[in-house]
Coordinates of C-alpha atoms and ligand atoms in Angstrom, one line a residue:
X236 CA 0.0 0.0 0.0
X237 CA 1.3 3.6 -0.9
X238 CA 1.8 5.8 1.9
X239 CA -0.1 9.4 1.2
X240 CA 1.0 12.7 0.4
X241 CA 0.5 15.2 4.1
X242 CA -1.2 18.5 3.0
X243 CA -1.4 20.2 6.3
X244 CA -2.0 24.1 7.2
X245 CA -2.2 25.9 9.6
X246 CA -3.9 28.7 11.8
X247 CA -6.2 30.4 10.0
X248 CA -6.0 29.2 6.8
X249 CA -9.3 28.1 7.1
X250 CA -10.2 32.0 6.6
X251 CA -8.9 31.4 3.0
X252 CA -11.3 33.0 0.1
X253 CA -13.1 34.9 2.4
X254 CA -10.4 37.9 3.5
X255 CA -7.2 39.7 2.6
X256 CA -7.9 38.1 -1.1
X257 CA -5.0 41.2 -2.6
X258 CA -2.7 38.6 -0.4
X259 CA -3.9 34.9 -0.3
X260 CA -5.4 34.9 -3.5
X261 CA -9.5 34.3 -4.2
X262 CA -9.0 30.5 -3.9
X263 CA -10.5 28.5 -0.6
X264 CA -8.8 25.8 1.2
X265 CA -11.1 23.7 -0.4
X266 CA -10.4 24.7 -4.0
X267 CA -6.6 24.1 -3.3
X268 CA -7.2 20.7 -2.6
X269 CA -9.6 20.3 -5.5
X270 CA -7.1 22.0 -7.5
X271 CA -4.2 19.3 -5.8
X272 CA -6.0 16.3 -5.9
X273 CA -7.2 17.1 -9.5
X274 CA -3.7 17.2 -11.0
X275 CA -2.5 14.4 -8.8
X276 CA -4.9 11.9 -9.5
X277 CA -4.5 8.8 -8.6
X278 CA -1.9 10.2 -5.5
X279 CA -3.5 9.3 -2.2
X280 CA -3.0 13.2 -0.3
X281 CA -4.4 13.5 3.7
X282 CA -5.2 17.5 3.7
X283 CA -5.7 18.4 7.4
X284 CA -5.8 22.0 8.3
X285 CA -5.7 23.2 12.6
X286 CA -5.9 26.8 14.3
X287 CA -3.7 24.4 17.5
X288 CA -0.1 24.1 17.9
X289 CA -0.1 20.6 19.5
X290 CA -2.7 19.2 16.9
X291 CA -0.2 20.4 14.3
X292 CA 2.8 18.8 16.2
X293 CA 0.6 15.5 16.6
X294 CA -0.2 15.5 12.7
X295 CA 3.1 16.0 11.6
X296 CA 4.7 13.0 13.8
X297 CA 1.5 11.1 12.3
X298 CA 3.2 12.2 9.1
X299 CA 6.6 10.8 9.7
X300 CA 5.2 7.7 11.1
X301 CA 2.4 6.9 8.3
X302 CA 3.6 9.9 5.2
X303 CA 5.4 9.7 2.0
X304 CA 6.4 13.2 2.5
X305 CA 4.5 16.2 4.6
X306 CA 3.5 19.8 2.4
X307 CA 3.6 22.0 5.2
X308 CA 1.8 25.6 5.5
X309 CA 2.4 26.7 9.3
X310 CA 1.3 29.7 8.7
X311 CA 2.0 32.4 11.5
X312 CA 3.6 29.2 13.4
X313 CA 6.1 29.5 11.1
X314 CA 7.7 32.7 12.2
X315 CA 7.1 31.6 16.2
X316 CA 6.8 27.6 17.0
X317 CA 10.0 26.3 18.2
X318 CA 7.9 23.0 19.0
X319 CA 6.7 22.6 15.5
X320 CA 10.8 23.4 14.3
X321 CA 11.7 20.3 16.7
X322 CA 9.0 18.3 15.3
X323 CA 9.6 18.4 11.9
X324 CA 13.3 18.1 12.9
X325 CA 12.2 14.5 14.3
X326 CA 10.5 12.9 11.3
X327 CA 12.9 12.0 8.2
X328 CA 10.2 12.2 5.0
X329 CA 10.9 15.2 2.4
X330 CA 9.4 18.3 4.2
X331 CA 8.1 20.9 1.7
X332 CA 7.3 23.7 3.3
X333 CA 4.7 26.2 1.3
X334 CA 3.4 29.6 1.7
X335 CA 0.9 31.3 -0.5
X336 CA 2.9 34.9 0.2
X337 CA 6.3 35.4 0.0
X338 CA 6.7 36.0 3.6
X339 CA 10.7 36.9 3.1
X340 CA 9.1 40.4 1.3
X341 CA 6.6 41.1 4.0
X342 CA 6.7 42.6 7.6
X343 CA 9.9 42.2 10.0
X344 CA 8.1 39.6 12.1
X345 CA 7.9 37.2 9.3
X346 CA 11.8 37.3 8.7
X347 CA 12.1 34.4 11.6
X348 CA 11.2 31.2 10.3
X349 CA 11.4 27.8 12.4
X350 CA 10.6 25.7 9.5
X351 CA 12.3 26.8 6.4
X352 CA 15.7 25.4 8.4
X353 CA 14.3 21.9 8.7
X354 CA 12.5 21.6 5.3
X355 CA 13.8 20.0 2.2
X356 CA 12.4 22.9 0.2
X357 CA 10.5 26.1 0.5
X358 CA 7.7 27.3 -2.1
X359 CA 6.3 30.8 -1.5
X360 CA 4.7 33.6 -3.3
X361 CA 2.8 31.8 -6.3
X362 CA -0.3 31.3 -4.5
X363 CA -2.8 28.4 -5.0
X364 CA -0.4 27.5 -7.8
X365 CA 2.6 26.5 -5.6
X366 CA 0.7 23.7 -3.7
X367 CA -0.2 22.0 -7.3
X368 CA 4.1 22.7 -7.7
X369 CA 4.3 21.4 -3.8
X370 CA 2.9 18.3 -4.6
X371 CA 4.9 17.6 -8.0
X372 CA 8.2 18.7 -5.8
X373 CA 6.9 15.8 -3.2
X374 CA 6.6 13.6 -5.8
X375 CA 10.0 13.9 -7.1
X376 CA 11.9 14.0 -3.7
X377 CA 9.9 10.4 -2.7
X378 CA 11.1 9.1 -6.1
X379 CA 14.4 10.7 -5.9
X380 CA 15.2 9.4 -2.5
X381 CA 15.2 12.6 -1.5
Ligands
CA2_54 O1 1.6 33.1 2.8 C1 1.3 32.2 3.5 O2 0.9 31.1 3.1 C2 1.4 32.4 5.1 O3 1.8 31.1 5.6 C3 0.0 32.8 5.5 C4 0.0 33.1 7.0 C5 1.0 34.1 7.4 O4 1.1 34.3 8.8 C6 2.4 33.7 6.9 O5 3.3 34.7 7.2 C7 2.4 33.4 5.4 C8 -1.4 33.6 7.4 C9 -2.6 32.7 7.1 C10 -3.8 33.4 7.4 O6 -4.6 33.5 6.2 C11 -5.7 34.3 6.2 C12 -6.5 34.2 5.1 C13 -7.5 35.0 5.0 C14 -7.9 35.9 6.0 C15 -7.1 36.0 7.1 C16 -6.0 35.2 7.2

């Protein structure tokens, strides 16, 4: 049996669609994973989304435990979870790390990132788009051994 794909995100990217849409884009959480599972059909991809830290932390060891590879979005955890930095430091899939904004041209508090250290790779700024390119970059590093 193949092991899926993790899609998860993080707090309040649940809000997606419905504010800040000059930012994030038009596109819902839902129509990313529409648009995801759509071009990688036939991929089995667990898309989990949390507004908790430990949830998160308990997802992404369920990821290294039972995952291919995790796509993560931590959203504002990324700039201020140590915990979510160790746990991602404890799991050894390919780690994709995605943001829909290119927090590295956006306010000072998003210059600190926990995750980008641990990931494999780091997609940011081409909205929606760069989870379709997350999930082909997954794909490659699980064939690639990386
Ligand atoms: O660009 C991204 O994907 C971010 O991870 C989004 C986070 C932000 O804290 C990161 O710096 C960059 C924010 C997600 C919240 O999304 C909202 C969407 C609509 C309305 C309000 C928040």
């Amino acid at each position: 049996m193949t092991k899926p794909i993790y899609v998860l995100g993080g707090p309040n990217l649940n809000l997606l669609g419905t504010r800040e849409p000059e930012i994030y884009g038009h596109a819902t959480l839902a129509d990313i994973e529409a648009m995801v599972r759509a071009h990688a059909a036939g991929k089995d991809a667990m898309f989990r989304q949390s507004n908790h830290e430990g949830e998160l932390i308990d997802w992404i060891q369920e990821a290294g435990r039972e995952g291919a590879a995790l796509i993560l979005n931590g959203a504002a955890y990324t700039h201020t979870s140590i915990a979510i930095h160790d746990a991602l430091k404890s799991i050894s899939i390919p780690i994709v790390e995605i943001h829909l904004s290119n927090p590295a041209a956006r306010d000072a508090f998003r210059q600190t990132n926990y995750v980008s250290p641990v990931a494999t790779a780091t997609i940011a700024g081409l909205g929606a788009q760069g989870y379709v390119l997350a999930m082909d970059a997954a794909q490659h590093l699980i064939t690639s051994g990386g």
